[in-house]
Coordinates of C-alpha atoms and ligand atoms in Angstrom, one line a residue:
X975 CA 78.2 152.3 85.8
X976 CA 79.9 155.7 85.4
X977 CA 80.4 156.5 88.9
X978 CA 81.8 153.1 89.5
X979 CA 84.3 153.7 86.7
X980 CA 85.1 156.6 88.1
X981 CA 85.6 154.9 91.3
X982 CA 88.0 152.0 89.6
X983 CA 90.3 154.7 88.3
X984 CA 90.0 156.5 91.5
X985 CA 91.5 153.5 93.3
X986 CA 94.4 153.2 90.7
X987 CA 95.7 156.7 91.0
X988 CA 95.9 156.2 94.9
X989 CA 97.4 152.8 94.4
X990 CA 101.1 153.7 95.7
X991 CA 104.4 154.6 93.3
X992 CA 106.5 152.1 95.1
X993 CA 104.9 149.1 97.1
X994 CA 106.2 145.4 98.0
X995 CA 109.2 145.9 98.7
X996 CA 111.3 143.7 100.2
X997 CA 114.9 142.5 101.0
X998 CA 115.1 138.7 101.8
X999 CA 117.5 137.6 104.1
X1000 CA 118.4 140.3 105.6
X1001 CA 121.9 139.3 106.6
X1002 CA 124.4 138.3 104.4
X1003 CA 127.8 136.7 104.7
X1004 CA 129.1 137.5 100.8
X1005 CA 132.4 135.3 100.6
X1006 CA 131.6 132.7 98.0
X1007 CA 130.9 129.5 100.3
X1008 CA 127.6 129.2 98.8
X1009 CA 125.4 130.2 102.3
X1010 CA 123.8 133.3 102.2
X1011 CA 125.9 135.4 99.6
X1012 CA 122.9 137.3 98.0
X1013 CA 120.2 139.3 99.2
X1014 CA 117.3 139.2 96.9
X1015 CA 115.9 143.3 96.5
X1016 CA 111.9 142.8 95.6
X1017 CA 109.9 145.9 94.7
X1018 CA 106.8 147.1 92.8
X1019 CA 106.3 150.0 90.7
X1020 CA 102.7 151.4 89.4
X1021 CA 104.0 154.0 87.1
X1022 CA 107.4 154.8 85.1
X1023 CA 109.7 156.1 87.8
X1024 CA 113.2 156.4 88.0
X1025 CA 114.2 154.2 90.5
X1026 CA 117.7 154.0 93.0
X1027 CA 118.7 151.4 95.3
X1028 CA 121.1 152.2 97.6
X1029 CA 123.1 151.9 101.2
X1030 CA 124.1 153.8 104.0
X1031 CA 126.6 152.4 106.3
X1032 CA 126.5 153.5 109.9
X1033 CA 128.7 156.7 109.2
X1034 CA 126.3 158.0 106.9
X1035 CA 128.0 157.3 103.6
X1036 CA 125.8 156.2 101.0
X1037 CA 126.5 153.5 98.5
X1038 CA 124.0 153.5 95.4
X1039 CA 123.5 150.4 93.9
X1040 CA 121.5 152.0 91.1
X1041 CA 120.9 155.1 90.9
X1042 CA 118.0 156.9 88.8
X1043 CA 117.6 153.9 86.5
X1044 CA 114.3 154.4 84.3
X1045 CA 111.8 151.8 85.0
X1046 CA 108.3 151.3 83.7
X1047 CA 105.5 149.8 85.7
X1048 CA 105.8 146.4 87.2
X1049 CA 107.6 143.8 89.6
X1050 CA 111.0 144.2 89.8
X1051 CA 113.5 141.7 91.5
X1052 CA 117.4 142.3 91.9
X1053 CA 120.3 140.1 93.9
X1054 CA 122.9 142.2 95.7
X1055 CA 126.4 140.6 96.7
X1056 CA 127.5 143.4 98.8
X1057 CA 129.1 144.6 95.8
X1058 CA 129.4 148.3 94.5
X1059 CA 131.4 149.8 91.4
X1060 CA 133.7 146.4 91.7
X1061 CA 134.3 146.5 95.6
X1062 CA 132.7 144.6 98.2
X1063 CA 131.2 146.8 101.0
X1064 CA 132.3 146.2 104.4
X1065 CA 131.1 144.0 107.4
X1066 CA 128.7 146.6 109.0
X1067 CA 124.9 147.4 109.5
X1068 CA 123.6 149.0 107.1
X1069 CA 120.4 150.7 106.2
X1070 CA 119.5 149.9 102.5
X1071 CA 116.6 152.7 100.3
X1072 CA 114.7 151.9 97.9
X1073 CA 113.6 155.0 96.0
X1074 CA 111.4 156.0 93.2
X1075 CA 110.7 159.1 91.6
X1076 CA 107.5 159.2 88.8
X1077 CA 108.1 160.2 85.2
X1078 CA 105.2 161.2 83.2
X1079 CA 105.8 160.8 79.7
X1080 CA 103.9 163.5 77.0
X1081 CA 104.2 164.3 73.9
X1082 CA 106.8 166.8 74.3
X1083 CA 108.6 164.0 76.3
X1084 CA 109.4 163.0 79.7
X1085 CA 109.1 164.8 82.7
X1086 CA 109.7 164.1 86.9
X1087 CA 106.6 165.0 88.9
X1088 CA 108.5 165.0 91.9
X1089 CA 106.4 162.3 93.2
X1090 CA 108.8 160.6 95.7
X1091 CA 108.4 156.9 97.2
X1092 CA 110.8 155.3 99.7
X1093 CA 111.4 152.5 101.1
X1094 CA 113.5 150.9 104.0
X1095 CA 115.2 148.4 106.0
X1096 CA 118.3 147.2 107.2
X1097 CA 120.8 145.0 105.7
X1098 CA 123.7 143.2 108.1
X1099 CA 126.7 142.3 106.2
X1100 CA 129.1 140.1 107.5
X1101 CA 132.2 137.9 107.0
X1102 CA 132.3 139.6 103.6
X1103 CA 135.5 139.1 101.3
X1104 CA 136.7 142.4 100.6
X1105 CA 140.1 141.4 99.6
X1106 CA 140.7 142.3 95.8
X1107 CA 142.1 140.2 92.9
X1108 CA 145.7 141.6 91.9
X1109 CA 147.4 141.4 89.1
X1110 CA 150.5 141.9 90.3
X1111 CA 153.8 142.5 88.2
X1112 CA 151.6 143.8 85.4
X1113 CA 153.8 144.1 82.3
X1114 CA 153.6 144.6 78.4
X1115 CA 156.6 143.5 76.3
X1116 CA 157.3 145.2 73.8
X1117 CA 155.1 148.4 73.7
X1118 CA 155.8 148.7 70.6
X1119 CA 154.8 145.3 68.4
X1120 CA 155.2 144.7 64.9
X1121 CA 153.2 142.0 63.9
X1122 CA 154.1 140.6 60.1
X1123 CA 156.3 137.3 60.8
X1124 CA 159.7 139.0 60.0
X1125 CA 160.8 137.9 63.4
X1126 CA 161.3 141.0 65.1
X1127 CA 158.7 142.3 68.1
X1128 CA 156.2 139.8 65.8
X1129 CA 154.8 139.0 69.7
X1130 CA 153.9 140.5 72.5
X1131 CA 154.4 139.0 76.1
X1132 CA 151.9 139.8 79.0
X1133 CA 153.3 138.6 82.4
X1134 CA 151.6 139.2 85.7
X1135 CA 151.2 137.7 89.1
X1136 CA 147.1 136.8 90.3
X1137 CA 147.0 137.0 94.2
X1138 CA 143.6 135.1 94.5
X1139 CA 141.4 132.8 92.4
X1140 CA 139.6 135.3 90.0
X1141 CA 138.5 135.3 86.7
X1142 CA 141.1 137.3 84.2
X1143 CA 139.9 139.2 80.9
X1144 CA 142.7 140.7 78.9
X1145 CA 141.9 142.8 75.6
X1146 CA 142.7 145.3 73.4
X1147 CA 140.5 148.8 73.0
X1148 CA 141.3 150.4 69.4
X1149 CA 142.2 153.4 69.4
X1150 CA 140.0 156.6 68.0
X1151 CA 136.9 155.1 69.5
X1152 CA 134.0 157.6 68.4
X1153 CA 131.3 155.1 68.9
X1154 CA 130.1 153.5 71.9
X1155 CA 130.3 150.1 70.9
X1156 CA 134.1 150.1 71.0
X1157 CA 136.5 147.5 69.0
X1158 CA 138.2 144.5 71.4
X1159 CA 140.6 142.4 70.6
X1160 CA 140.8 139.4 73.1
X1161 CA 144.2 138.3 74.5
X1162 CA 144.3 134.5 75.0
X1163 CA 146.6 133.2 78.3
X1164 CA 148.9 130.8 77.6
X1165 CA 148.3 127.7 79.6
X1166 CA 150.7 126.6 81.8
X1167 CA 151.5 124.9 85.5
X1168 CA 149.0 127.1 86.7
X1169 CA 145.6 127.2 85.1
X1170 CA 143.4 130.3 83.7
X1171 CA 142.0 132.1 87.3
X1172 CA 144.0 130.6 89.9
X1173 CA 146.4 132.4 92.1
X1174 CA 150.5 131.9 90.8
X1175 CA 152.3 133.6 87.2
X1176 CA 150.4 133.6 84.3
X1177 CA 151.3 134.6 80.5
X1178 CA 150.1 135.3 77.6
X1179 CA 151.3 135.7 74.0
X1180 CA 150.0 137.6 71.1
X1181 CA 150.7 137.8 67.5
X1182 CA 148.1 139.6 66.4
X1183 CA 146.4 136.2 64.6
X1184 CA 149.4 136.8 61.7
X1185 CA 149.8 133.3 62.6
X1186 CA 146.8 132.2 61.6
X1187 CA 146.8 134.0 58.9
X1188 CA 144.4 136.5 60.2
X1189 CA 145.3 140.5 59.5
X1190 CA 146.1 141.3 62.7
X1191 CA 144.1 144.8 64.6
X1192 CA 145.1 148.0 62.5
X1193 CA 148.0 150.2 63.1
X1194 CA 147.4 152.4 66.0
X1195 CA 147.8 153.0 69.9
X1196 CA 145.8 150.9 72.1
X1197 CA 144.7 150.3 75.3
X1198 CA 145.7 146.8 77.1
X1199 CA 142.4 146.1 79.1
X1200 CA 142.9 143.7 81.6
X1201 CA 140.1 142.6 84.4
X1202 CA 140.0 140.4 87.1
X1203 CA 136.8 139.4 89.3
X1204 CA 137.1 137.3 91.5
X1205 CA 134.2 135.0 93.2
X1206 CA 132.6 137.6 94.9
X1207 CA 132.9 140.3 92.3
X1208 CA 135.6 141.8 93.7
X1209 CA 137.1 143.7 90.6
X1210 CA 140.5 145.3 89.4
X1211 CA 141.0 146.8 86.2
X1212 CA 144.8 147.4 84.8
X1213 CA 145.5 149.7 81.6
X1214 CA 148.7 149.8 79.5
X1215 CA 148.8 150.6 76.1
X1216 CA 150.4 148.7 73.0
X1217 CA 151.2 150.3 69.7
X1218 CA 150.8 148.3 66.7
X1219 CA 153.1 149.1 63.4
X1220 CA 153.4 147.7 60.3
X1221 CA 150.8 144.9 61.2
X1222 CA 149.8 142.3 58.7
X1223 CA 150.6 138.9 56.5
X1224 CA 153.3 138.9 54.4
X1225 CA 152.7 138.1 51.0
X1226 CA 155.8 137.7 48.5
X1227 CA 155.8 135.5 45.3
X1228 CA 158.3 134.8 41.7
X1229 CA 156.8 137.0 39.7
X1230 CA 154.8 134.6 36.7
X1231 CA 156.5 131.6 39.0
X1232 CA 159.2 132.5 36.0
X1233 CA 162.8 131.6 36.4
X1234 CA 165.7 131.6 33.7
X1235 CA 167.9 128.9 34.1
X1236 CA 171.2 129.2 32.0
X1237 CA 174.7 128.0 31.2
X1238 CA 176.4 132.1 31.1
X1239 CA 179.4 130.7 28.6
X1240 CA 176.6 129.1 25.8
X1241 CA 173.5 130.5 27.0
X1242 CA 171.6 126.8 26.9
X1243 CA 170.6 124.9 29.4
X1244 CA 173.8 122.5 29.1
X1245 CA 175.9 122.8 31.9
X1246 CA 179.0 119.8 31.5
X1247 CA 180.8 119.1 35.1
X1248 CA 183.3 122.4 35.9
X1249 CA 180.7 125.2 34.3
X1250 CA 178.1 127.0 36.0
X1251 CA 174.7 127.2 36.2
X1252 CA 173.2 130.5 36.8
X1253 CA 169.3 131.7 36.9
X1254 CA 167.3 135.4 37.1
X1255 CA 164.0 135.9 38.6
X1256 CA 162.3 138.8 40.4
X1257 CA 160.6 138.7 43.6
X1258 CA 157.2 141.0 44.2
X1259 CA 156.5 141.7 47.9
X1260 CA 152.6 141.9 47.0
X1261 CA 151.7 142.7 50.3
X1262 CA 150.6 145.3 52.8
X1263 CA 153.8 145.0 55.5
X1264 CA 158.3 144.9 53.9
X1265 CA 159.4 141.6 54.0
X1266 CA 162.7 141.3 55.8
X1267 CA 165.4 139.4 53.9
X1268 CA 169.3 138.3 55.1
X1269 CA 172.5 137.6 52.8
X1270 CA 174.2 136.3 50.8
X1271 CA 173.2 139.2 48.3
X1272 CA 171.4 138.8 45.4
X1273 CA 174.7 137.6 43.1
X1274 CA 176.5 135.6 45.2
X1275 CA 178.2 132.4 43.7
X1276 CA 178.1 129.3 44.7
X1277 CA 180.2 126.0 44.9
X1278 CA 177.8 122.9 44.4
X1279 CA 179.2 121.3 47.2
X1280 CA 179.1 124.7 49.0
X1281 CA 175.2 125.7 51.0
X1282 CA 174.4 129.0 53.1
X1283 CA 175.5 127.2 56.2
X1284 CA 179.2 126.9 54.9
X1285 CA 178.7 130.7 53.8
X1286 CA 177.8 131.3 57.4
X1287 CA 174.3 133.0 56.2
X1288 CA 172.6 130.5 58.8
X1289 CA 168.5 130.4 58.6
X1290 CA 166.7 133.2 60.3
X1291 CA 163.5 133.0 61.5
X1292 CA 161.1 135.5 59.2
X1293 CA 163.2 136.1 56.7
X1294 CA 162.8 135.5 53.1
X1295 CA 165.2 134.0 50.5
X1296 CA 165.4 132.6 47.0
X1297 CA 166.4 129.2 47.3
X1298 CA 167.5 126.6 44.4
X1299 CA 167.2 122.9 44.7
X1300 CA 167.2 120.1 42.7
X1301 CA 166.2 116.3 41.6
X1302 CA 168.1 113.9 44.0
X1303 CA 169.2 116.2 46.6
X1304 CA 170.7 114.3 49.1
X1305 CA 170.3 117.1 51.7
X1306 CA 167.5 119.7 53.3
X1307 CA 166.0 121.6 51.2
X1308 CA 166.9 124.7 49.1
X1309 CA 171.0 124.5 50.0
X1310 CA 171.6 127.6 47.9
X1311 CA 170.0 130.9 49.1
X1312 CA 169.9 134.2 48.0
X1313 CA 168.7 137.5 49.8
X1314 CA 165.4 138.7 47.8
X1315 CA 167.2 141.4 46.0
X1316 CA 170.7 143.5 45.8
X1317 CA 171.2 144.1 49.8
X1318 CA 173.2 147.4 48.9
X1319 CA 169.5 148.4 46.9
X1320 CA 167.2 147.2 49.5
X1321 CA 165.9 149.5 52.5
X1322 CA 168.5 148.9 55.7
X1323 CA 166.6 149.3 59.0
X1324 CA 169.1 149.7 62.5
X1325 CA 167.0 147.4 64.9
X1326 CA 168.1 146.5 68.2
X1327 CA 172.3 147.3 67.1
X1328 CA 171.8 145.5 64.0
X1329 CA 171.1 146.3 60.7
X1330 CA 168.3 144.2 58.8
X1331 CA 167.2 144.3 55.0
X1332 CA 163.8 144.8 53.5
X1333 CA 161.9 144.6 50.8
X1334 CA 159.0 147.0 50.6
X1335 CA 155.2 146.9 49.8
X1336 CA 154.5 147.2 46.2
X1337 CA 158.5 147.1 45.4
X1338 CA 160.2 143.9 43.0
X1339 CA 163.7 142.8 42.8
X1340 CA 165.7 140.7 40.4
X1341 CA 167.6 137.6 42.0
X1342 CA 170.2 136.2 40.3
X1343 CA 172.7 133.6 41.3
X1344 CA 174.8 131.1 40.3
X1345 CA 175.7 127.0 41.4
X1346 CA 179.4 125.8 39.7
X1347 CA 178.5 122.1 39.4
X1348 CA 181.8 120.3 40.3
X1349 CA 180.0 117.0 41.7
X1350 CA 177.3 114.8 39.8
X1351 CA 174.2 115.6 41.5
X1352 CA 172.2 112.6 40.4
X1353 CA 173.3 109.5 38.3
X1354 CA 171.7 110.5 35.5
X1355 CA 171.9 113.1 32.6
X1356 CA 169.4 115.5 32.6
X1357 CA 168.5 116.9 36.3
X1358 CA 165.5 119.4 37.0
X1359 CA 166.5 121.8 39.0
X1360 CA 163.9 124.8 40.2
X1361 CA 163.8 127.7 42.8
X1362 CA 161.7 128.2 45.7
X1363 CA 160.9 131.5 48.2
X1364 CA 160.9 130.6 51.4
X1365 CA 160.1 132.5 54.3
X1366 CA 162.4 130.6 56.9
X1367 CA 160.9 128.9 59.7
X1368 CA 157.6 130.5 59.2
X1369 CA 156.3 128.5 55.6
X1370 CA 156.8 127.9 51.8
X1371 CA 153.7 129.1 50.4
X1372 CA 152.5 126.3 47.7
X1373 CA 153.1 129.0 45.1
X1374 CA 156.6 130.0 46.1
X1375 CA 157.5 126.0 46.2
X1376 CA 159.1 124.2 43.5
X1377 CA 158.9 127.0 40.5
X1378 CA 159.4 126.2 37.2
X1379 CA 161.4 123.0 37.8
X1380 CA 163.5 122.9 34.3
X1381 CA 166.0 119.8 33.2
X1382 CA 169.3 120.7 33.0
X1383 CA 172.0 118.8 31.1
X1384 CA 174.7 117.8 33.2
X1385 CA 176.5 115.8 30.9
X1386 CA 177.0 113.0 33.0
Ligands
LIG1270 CA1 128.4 133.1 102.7
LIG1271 CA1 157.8 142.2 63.2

C-alpha cells in the first residue's frame, strides 16, 4: 500500500508543467466578417506557473500576448484576435509560444524554480484589418470650464471626426490620482445625423450634471480620456486635459422670503395713482459658486408702464435678478428687475472684453427699488403685489417665486 502511494505521487511529480496545449484553427482572417476571427489558445498547467503567450513574426520580433501572468494549476482556454496592446498584428506566418515557468509557494513566499515548459506552433494570419479607428479633429472647447449656470464657459464642446465604425468612450480622469482605482467621469455624445460609433462628426456637450442638479466633478485639472475600438479591437487612445473652476449649483434665496413693501411719502402700504411704491429685501448667495447678476442696479426706479426691456437691461441667460410682479399682470412675468445688489459694491469680473457682476459665496445684498404707479394695474382696489429671484432662463426656484405677496392700496 505504501509503495504504491509512493508510486501515485511519483507519477504526479513527472506529470508535465505545461501539457494540452493547443491553438485551434490555426489560420485566422481577423476582420470582423464573422468567419474565422479568433483562434482559441488551450493549455494545461499542473502546478502555479507564470505563464506567457506570445508571437514571433517571421523577422524574429516577438509579440507577447501575456506575459508572466500568475496562474495556478488547471485548464486554461483564451481567444486571440490578432490583437496586441490595441493593434492588430499583421498578415504573416507566425510562430505562436506558449510558456510556463513553476512558482513554488512557502511560507516565506513565492519563489521561481526555474522549471521551464514550452510549447509551439504556428499561427497564419491573414486579411487582417489593421487599419485604426481615428478620431480625427480632436478638440476640447473651452479648456478652461466653469460649470455653475452663470452662462459663461457653463459647457464644454467635444468635436471630433471617427474614420471607421468603432466604439467611442470619452471620460474624465481627476486629477491627484494616488489610488489605483482612479475617479471617471463619463462624457455622453450628443446624438445627431450620425449615430454613436459610426464613421462622420460627432459631438458632445458637458455641463458637469449642474443641469441636473448634480455638483458637478471638483475643481481641478483633468485628463479628457477618449477611446475608440473598433470591431476588431483595433484601439486609439486621445488625451487633452480640461480644468474645472468654480464648479457647482447655484443656490441664492430672499433672505426669510421677507420683503418691505412701502409708500416712501407715508410709510403705509397706500399708494394713490401718481406715488410710488418702493420695497427692500436682501439676497443671500448660500451657495458654493458667485452668482452672476446684470443691471439695472440695485435702486433703479421704475415707470409702471416702463419693464427692463424698455430700460434695455434685456434677459441674460444665468444671471440673477429681483423681480416684482403683481395681481392682474397683463404681461410676462416679473416686468421690473433689479441687479441682486449695488453693481458699484458687487465683485466686477473682465470676461471675454466685458465686464460681468457677481455676487459671492456666503456674501448678502440689500435690493431695493421702486414702481411709480401712473396706470391702474387691476380694476380693483387693493392689488398684491410680491417679488421673485429669478435666475433667467435657467429656473425660479419654488422658494424664490412669489415672496411675500402683500395687498397694496391703489386707491382705485
Ligand atoms: Ca474573418
Ligand atoms: Ca460658468
Amino acid at each position: 500500500m505504501l509503495e504504491l502511494l509512493i508510486l501515485l505521487t511519483g507519477c504526479f511529480s513527472w506529470q508535465p508543467l505545461l501539457s494540452r496545449v493547443t491553438i485551434a484553427p490555426e489560420s485566422i482572417t481577423p476582420n470582423a466578417d464573422g468567419i474565422t476571427d479568433v483562434t482559441r489558445i488551450s493549455y494545461n498547467l499542473s502546478r502555479s506557473a507564470n505563464l506567457s503567450i506570445y508571437l514571433v513574426d517571421n523577422a524574429g520580433q516577438r509579440y507577447y500576448f501575456r506575459q508572466n501572468r500568475r496562474r495556478s494549476a488547471g485548464a486554461y482556454q483564451v481567444d486571440f484576435s490578432g490583437v496586441i496592446n490595441g493593434s492588430m498584428l499583421p498578415d504573416d506566418n507566425y510562430q505562436w509560444v506558449v510558456e510556463a515557468v513553476a512558482v513554488t509557494v512557502t511560507d516565506d513566499g513565492e519563489s521561481l524554480t526555474g522549471e521551464t515548459d514550452q510549447e509551439q506552433g504556428s499561427l497564419i494570419i491573414e486579411n487582417a484589418d489593421t487599419q485604426k479607428p481615428e478620431l480625427q479633429g480632436f478638440s476640447v472647447y473651452p479648456k478652461r470650464f466653469t460649470p455653475n449656470q452663470d452662462g459663461i464657459d457653463d459647457r464644454v464642446t467635444i468635436n471630433y471626426s471617427l474614420t471607421k465604425e468603432a466604439e467611442v468612450q470619452i471620460y474624465l480622469i481627476a486629477p491627484d490620482n494616488e489610488t489605483d482605482n482612479e475617479t471617471r467621469y463619463p462624457i455622453a455624445e450628443v446624438e445627431r445625423e450620425v449615430e454613436p460609433g459610426q464613421p462622420g462628426f460627432h459631438t458632445y456637450d458637458y455641463e458637469g450634471g449642474v443641469d441636473f442638479g448634480a455638483d458637478p466633478p471638483p475643481d481641478g485639472d483633468y485628463t479628457v480620456h477618449a477611446e475608440a475600438v473598433d470591431n476588431v479591437g483595433n484601439r486609439t487612445i486621445i488625451t487633452d486635459t480640461l480644468t474645472i473652476v468654480e464648479g457647482g449649483v447655484p443656490r441664492a434665496d430672499i433672505v426669510s422670503a421677507n420683503v418691505d413693501f412701502y409708500n416712501p411719502k407715508t410709510n403705509t402700504k397706500v399708494v394713490p395713482l401718481g406715488q410710488t411704491l418702493a420695497f427692500t429685501l436682501t439676497v443671500e448667495n448660500f451657495g458654493s459658486v458667485p452668482i452672476r447678476t446684470t443691471g439695472p442696479s440695485s435702486g433703479e426706479h421704475y415707470l409702471s408702464h416702463e419693464n427692463f426691456n424698455t430700460k434695455e437691461f434685456y434677459e441674460s441667460s444665468g444671471a440673477w435678478r429681483v423681480g416684482i410682479d403683481y395681481e392682474g399682470n397683463p404681461s410676462y412675468p416679473y416686468p421690473y428687475r433689479w441687479a441682486v445688489g449695488n453693481l458699484d459694491e458687487l465683485e466686477q469680473r473682465e470676461i471675454y472684453g466685458e465686464t460681468f457682476y457677481y455676487l459671492m459665496p456666503g456674501e448678502r445684498a440689500m435690493v431695493i427699488g421702486s414702481i411709480e404707479i401712473l396706470d391702474v394695474p387691476a380694476q380693483r382696489d387693493r392689488v398684491n403685489f410680491w417679488a421673485g429671484l429669478i435666475h433667467e432662463n435657467v429656473r425660479i426656484d419654488v422658494f424664490n417665486d412669489h415672496v411675500d405677496p402683500q395687498p397694496i392700496a391703489i386707491g382705485f
